[in-house]
mmCIF file of C-alpha atoms and ligand atoms in Angstrom:
data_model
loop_
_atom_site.group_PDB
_atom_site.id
_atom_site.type_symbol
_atom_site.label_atom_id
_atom_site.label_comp_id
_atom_site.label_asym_id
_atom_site.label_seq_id
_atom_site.Cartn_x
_atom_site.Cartn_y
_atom_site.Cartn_z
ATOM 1 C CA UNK I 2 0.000 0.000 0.000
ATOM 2 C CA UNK I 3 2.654 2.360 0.881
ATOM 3 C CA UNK I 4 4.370 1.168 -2.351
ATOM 4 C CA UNK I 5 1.364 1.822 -4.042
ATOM 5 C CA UNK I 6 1.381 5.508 -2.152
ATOM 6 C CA UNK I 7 4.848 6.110 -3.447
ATOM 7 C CA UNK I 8 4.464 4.955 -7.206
ATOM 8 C CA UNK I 9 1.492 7.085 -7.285
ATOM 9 C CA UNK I 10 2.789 10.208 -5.978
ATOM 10 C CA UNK I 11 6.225 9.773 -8.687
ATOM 11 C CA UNK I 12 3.603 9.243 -11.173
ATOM 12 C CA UNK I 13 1.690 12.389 -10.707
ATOM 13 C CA UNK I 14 5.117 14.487 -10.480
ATOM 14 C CA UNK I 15 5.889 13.312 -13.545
ATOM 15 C CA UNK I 16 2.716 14.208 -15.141
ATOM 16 C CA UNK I 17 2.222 17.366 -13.060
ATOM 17 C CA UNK I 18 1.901 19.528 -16.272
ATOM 18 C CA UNK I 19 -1.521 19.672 -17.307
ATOM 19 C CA UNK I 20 -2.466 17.071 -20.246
ATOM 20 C CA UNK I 21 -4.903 18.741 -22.745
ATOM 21 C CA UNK I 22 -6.473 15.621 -24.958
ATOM 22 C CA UNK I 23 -8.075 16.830 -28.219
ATOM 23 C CA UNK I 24 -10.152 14.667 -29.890
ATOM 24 C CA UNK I 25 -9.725 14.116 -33.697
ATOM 25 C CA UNK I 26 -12.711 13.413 -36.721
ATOM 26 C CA UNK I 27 -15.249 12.585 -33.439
ATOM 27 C CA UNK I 28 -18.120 11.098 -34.904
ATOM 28 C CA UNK I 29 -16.717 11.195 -37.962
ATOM 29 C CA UNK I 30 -16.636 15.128 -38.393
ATOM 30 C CA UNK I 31 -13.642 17.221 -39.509
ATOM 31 C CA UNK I 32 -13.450 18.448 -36.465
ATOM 32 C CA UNK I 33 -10.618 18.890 -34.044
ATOM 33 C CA UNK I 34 -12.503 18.805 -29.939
ATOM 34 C CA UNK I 35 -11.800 21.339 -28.647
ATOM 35 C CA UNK I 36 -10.809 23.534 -31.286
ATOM 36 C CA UNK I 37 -8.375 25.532 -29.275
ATOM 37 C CA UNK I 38 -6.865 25.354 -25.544
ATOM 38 C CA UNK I 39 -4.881 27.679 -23.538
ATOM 39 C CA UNK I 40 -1.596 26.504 -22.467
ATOM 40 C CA UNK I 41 1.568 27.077 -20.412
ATOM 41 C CA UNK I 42 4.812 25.863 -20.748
ATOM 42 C CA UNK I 43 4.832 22.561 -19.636
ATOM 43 C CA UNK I 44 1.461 21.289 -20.865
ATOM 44 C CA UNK I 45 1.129 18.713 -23.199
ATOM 45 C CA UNK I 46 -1.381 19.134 -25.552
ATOM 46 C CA UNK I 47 -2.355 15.097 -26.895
ATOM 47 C CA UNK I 48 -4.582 14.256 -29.903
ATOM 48 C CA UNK I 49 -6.329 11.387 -30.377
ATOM 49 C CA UNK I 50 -7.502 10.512 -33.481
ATOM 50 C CA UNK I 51 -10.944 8.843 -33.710
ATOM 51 C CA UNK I 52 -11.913 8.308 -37.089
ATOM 52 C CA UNK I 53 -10.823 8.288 -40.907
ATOM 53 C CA UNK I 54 -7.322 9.669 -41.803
ATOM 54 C CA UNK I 55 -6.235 13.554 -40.528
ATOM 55 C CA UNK I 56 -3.167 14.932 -39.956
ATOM 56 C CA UNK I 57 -2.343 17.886 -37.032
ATOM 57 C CA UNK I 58 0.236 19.661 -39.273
ATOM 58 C CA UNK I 59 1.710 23.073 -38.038
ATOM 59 C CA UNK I 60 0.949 26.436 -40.292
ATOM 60 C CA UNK I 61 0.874 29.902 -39.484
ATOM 61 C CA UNK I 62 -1.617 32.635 -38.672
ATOM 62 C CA UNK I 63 -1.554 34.125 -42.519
ATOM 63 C CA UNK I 64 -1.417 30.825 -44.131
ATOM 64 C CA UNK I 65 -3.717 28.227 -42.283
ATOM 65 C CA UNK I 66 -3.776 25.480 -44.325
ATOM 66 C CA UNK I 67 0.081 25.628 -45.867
ATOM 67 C CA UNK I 68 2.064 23.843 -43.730
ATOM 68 C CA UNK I 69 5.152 25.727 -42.089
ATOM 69 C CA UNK I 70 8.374 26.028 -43.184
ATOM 70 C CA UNK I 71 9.313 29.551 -41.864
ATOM 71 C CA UNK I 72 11.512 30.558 -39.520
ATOM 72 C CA UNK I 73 11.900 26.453 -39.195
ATOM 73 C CA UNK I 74 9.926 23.404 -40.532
ATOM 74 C CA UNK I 75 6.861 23.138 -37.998
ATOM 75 C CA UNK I 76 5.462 19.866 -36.647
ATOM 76 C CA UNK I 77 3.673 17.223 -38.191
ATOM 77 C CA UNK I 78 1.704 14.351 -36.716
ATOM 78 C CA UNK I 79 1.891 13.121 -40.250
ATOM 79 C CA UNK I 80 -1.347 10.994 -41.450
ATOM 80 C CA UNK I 81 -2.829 8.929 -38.946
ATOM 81 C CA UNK I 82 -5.403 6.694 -40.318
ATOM 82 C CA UNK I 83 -8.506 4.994 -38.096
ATOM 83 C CA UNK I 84 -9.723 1.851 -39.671
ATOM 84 C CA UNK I 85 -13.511 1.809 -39.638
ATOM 85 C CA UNK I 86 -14.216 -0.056 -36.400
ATOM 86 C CA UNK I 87 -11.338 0.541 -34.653
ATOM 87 C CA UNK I 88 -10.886 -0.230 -30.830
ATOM 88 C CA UNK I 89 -7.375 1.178 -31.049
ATOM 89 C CA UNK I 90 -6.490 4.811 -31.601
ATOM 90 C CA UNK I 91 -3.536 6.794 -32.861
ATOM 91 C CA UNK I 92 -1.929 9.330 -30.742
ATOM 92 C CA UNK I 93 -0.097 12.210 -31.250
ATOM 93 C CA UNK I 94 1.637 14.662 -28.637
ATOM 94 C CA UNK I 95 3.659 17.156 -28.333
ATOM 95 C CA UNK I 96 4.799 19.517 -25.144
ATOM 96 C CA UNK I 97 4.726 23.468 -25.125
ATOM 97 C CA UNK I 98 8.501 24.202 -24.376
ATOM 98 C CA UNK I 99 9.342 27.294 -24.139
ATOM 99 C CA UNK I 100 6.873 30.151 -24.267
ATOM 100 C CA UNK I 101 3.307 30.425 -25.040
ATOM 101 C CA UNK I 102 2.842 32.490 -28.375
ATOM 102 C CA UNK I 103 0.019 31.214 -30.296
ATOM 103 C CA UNK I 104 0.509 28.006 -32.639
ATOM 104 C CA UNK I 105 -1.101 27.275 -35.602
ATOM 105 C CA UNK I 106 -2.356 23.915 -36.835
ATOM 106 C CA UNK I 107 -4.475 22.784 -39.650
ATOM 107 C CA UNK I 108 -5.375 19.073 -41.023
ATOM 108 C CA UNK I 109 -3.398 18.976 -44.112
ATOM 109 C CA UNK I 110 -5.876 15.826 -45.961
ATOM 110 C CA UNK I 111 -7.420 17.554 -48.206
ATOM 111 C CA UNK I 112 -10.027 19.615 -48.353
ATOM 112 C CA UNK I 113 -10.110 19.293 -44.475
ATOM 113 C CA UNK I 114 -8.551 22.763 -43.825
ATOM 114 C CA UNK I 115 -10.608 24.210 -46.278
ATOM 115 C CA UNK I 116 -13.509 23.094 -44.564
ATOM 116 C CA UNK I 117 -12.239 24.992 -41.715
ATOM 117 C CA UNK I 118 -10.649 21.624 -39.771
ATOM 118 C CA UNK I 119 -7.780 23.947 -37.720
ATOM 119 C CA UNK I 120 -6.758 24.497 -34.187
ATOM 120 C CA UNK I 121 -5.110 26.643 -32.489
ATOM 121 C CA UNK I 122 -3.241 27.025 -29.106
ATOM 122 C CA UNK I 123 -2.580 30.093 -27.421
ATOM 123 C CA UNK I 124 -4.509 32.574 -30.074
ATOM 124 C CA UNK I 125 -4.847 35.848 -28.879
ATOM 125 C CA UNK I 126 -7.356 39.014 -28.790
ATOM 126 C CA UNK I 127 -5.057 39.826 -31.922
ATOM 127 C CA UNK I 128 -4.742 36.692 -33.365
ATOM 128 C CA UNK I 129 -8.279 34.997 -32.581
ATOM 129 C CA UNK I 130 -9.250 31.207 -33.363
ATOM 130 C CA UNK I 131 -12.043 32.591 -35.294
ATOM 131 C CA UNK I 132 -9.843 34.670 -37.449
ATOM 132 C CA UNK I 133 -7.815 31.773 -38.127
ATOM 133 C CA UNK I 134 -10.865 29.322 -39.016
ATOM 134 C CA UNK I 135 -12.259 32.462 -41.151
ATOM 135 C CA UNK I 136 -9.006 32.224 -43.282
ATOM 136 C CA UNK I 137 -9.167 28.374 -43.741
ATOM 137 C CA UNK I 138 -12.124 28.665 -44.567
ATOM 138 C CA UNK I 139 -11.266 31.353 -47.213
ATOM 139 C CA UNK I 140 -8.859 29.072 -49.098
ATOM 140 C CA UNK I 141 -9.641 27.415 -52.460
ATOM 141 C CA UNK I 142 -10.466 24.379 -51.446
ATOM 142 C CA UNK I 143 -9.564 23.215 -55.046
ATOM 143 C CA UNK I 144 -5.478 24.162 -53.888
ATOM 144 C CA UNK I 145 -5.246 21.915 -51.146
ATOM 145 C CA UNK I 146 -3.331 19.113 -51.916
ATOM 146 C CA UNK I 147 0.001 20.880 -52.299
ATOM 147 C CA UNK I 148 -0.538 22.644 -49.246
ATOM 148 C CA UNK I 149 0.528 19.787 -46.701
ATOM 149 C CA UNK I 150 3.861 18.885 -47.884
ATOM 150 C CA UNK I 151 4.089 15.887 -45.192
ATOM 151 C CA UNK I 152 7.017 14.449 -46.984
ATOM 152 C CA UNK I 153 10.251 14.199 -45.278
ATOM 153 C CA UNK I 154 8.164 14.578 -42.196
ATOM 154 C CA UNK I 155 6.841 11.329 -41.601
ATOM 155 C CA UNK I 156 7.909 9.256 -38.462
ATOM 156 C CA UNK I 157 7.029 5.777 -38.212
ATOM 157 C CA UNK I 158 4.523 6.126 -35.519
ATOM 158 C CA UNK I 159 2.142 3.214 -34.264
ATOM 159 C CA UNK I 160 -0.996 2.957 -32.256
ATOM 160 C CA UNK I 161 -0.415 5.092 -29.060
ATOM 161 C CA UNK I 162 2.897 6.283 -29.380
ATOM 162 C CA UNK I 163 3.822 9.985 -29.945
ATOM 163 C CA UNK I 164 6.504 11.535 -31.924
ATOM 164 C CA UNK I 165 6.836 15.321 -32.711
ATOM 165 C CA UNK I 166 8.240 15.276 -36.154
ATOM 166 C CA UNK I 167 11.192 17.296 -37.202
ATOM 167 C CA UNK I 168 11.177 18.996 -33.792
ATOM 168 C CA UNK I 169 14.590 17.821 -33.137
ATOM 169 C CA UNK I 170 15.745 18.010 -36.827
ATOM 170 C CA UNK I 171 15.848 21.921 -36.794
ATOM 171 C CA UNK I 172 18.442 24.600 -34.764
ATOM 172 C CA UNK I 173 16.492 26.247 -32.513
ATOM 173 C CA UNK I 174 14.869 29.248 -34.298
ATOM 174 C CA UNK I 175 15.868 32.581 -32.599
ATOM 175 C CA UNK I 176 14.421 34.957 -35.388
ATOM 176 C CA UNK I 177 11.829 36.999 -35.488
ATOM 177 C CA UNK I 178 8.436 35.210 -33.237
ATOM 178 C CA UNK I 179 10.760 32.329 -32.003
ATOM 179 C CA UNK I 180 8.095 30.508 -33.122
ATOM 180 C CA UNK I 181 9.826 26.874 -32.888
ATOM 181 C CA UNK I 182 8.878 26.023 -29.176
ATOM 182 C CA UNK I 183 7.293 22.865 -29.215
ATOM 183 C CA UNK I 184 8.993 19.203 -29.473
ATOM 184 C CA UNK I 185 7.736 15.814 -29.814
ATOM 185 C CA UNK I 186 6.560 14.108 -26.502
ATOM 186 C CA UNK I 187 8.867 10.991 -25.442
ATOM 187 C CA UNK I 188 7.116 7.966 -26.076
ATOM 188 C CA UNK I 189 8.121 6.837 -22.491
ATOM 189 C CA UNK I 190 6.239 9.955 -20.914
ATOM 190 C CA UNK I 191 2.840 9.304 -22.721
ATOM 191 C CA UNK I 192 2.779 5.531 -22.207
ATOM 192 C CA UNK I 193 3.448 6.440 -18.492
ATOM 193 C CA UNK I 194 0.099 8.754 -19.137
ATOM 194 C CA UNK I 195 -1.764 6.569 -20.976
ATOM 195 C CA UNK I 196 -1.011 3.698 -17.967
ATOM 196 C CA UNK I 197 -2.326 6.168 -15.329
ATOM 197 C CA UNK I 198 -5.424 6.878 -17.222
ATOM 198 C CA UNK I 199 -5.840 2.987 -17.814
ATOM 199 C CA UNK I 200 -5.458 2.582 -14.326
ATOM 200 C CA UNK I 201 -7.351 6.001 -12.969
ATOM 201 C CA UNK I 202 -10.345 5.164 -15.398
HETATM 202 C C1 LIG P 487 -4.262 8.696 -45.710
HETATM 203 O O1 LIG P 487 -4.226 9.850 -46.513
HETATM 204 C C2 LIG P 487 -3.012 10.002 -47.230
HETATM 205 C C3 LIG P 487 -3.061 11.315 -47.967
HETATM 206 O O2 LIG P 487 -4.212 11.429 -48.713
HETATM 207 C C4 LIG P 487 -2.820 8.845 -48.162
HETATM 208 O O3 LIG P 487 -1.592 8.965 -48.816
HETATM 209 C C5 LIG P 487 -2.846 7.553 -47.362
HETATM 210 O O4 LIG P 487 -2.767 6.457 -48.251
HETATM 211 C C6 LIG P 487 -4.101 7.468 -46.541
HETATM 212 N N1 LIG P 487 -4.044 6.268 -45.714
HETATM 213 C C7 LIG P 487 -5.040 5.385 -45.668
HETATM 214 C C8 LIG P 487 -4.803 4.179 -44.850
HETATM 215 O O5 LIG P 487 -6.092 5.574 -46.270
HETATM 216 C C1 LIG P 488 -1.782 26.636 -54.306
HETATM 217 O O1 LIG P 488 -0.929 25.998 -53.360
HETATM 218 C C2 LIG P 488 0.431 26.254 -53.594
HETATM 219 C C3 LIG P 488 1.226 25.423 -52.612
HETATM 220 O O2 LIG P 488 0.897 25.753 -51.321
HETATM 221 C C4 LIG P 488 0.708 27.740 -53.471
HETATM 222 O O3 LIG P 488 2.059 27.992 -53.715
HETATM 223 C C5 LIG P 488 -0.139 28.494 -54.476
HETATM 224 O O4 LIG P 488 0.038 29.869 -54.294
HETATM 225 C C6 LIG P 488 -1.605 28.137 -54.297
HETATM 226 N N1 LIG P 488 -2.356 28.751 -55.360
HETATM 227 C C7 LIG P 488 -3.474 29.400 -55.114
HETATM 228 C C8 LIG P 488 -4.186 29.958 -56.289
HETATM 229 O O5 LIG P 488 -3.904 29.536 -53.983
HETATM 230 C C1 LIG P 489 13.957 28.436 -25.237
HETATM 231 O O1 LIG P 489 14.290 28.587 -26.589
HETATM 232 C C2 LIG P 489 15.569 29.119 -26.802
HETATM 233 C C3 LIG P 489 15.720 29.355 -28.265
HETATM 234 O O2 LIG P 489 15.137 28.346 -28.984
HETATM 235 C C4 LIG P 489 16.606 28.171 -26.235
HETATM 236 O O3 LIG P 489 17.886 28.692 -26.426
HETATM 237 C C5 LIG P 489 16.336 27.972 -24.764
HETATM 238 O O4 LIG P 489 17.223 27.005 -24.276
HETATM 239 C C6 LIG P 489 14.926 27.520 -24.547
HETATM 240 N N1 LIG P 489 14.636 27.479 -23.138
HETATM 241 C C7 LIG P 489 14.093 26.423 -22.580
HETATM 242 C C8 LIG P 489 13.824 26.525 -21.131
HETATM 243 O O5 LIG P 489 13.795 25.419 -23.213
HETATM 244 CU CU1 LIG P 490 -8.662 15.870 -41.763
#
């Protein structure tokens, strides 16, 4: 029991950041749930993907549905496709490093973005979520299928692990909006999550 006290206790230091799960394509919509969250340095913001086959691929503010490649490549869960009946889902993390400027992020299957399938963390009064999903919207949804570029940014990923693509692949941006702040999640870390939410619920 005291063990048990013990393990616990290491566990939830290790996962003291708050853990924001966003749900991808629920109920089959292209939809990311929520479609924005407010977080610090330290949180880990973790996607799940539910249903047919979306990406979370990093863009900007001006260009929501191009895929970043300015100041420094951006991330890229790369596809992650949900077999129709699926028991099993994908997973995707990554943790905000270093400051908490907004961060951009669009589905790059096409026409997902165009059909206003973003997300956002950290917009501000500036730089709102609905300015964002106005612009996606605002794309020709006939020019989408250049617009992902996921090549070259591709992990092998499986079933429940999480890799943030590229984020190690790049110096550390310090121009302009220093807007390279996010790496991948360890594997290690999230399975450690995922085990205390199999065992919490
Ligand atoms: C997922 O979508 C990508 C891009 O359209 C495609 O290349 C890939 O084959 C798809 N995967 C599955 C399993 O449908
Ligand atoms: C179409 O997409 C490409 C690649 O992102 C971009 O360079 C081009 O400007 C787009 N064209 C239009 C008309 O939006
Ligand atoms: C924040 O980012 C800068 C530039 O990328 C880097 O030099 C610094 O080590 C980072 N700080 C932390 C705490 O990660
Ligand atoms: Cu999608």
């Amino acid at each position: 029991m005291r063990l048990f006290a013990i393990v616990v206790a290491a566990l939830i230091s290790v996962v003291s950041a708050e853990t924001f799960t966003v749900l991808v394509g629920e109920n089959g919509g292209l939809t990311y749930n929520p479609e924005s969250v407010v977080a610090k340095v330290g949180d880990v913001v973790a996607f799940r993907f539910l249903a047919k086959n979306h990406t979370v691929t990093q863009s900007t503010f001006a260009k929501p549905c191009e895929a970043m490649i300015t100041p420094t490549a951006g991330i890229d869960s790369g596809f992650l496709p949900v077999p129709a009946g699926a028991t099993q889902f994908p997973e995707w993390s990554f943790t905000i490093d270093n400051d908490t400027t907004p961060f951009w992020f669009y589905c790059a299957q096409a026409p997902h973005c165009a059909k206003g399938m973003v997300f956002a963390v950290n917009p501000t009064a500036e730089k709102t979520y609905a300015a964002f999903k106005a612009a996606a919207l605002a794309t020709t949804a006939t020019n989408t299928t250049g617009s992902g570029s996921p090549s070259g940014s591709n992990p092998t990923q499986t079933s429940g692990t999480t890799a943030g693509t590229g984020a190690d692949s790049s110096p550390s941006a310090s121009t302009t909006n220093g807007a390279r702040t996010m790496t991948g999640k360890t594997a290690g870390v999230l399975a450690v999550v995922g085990l205390v939410a199999g065992l919490v619920l």
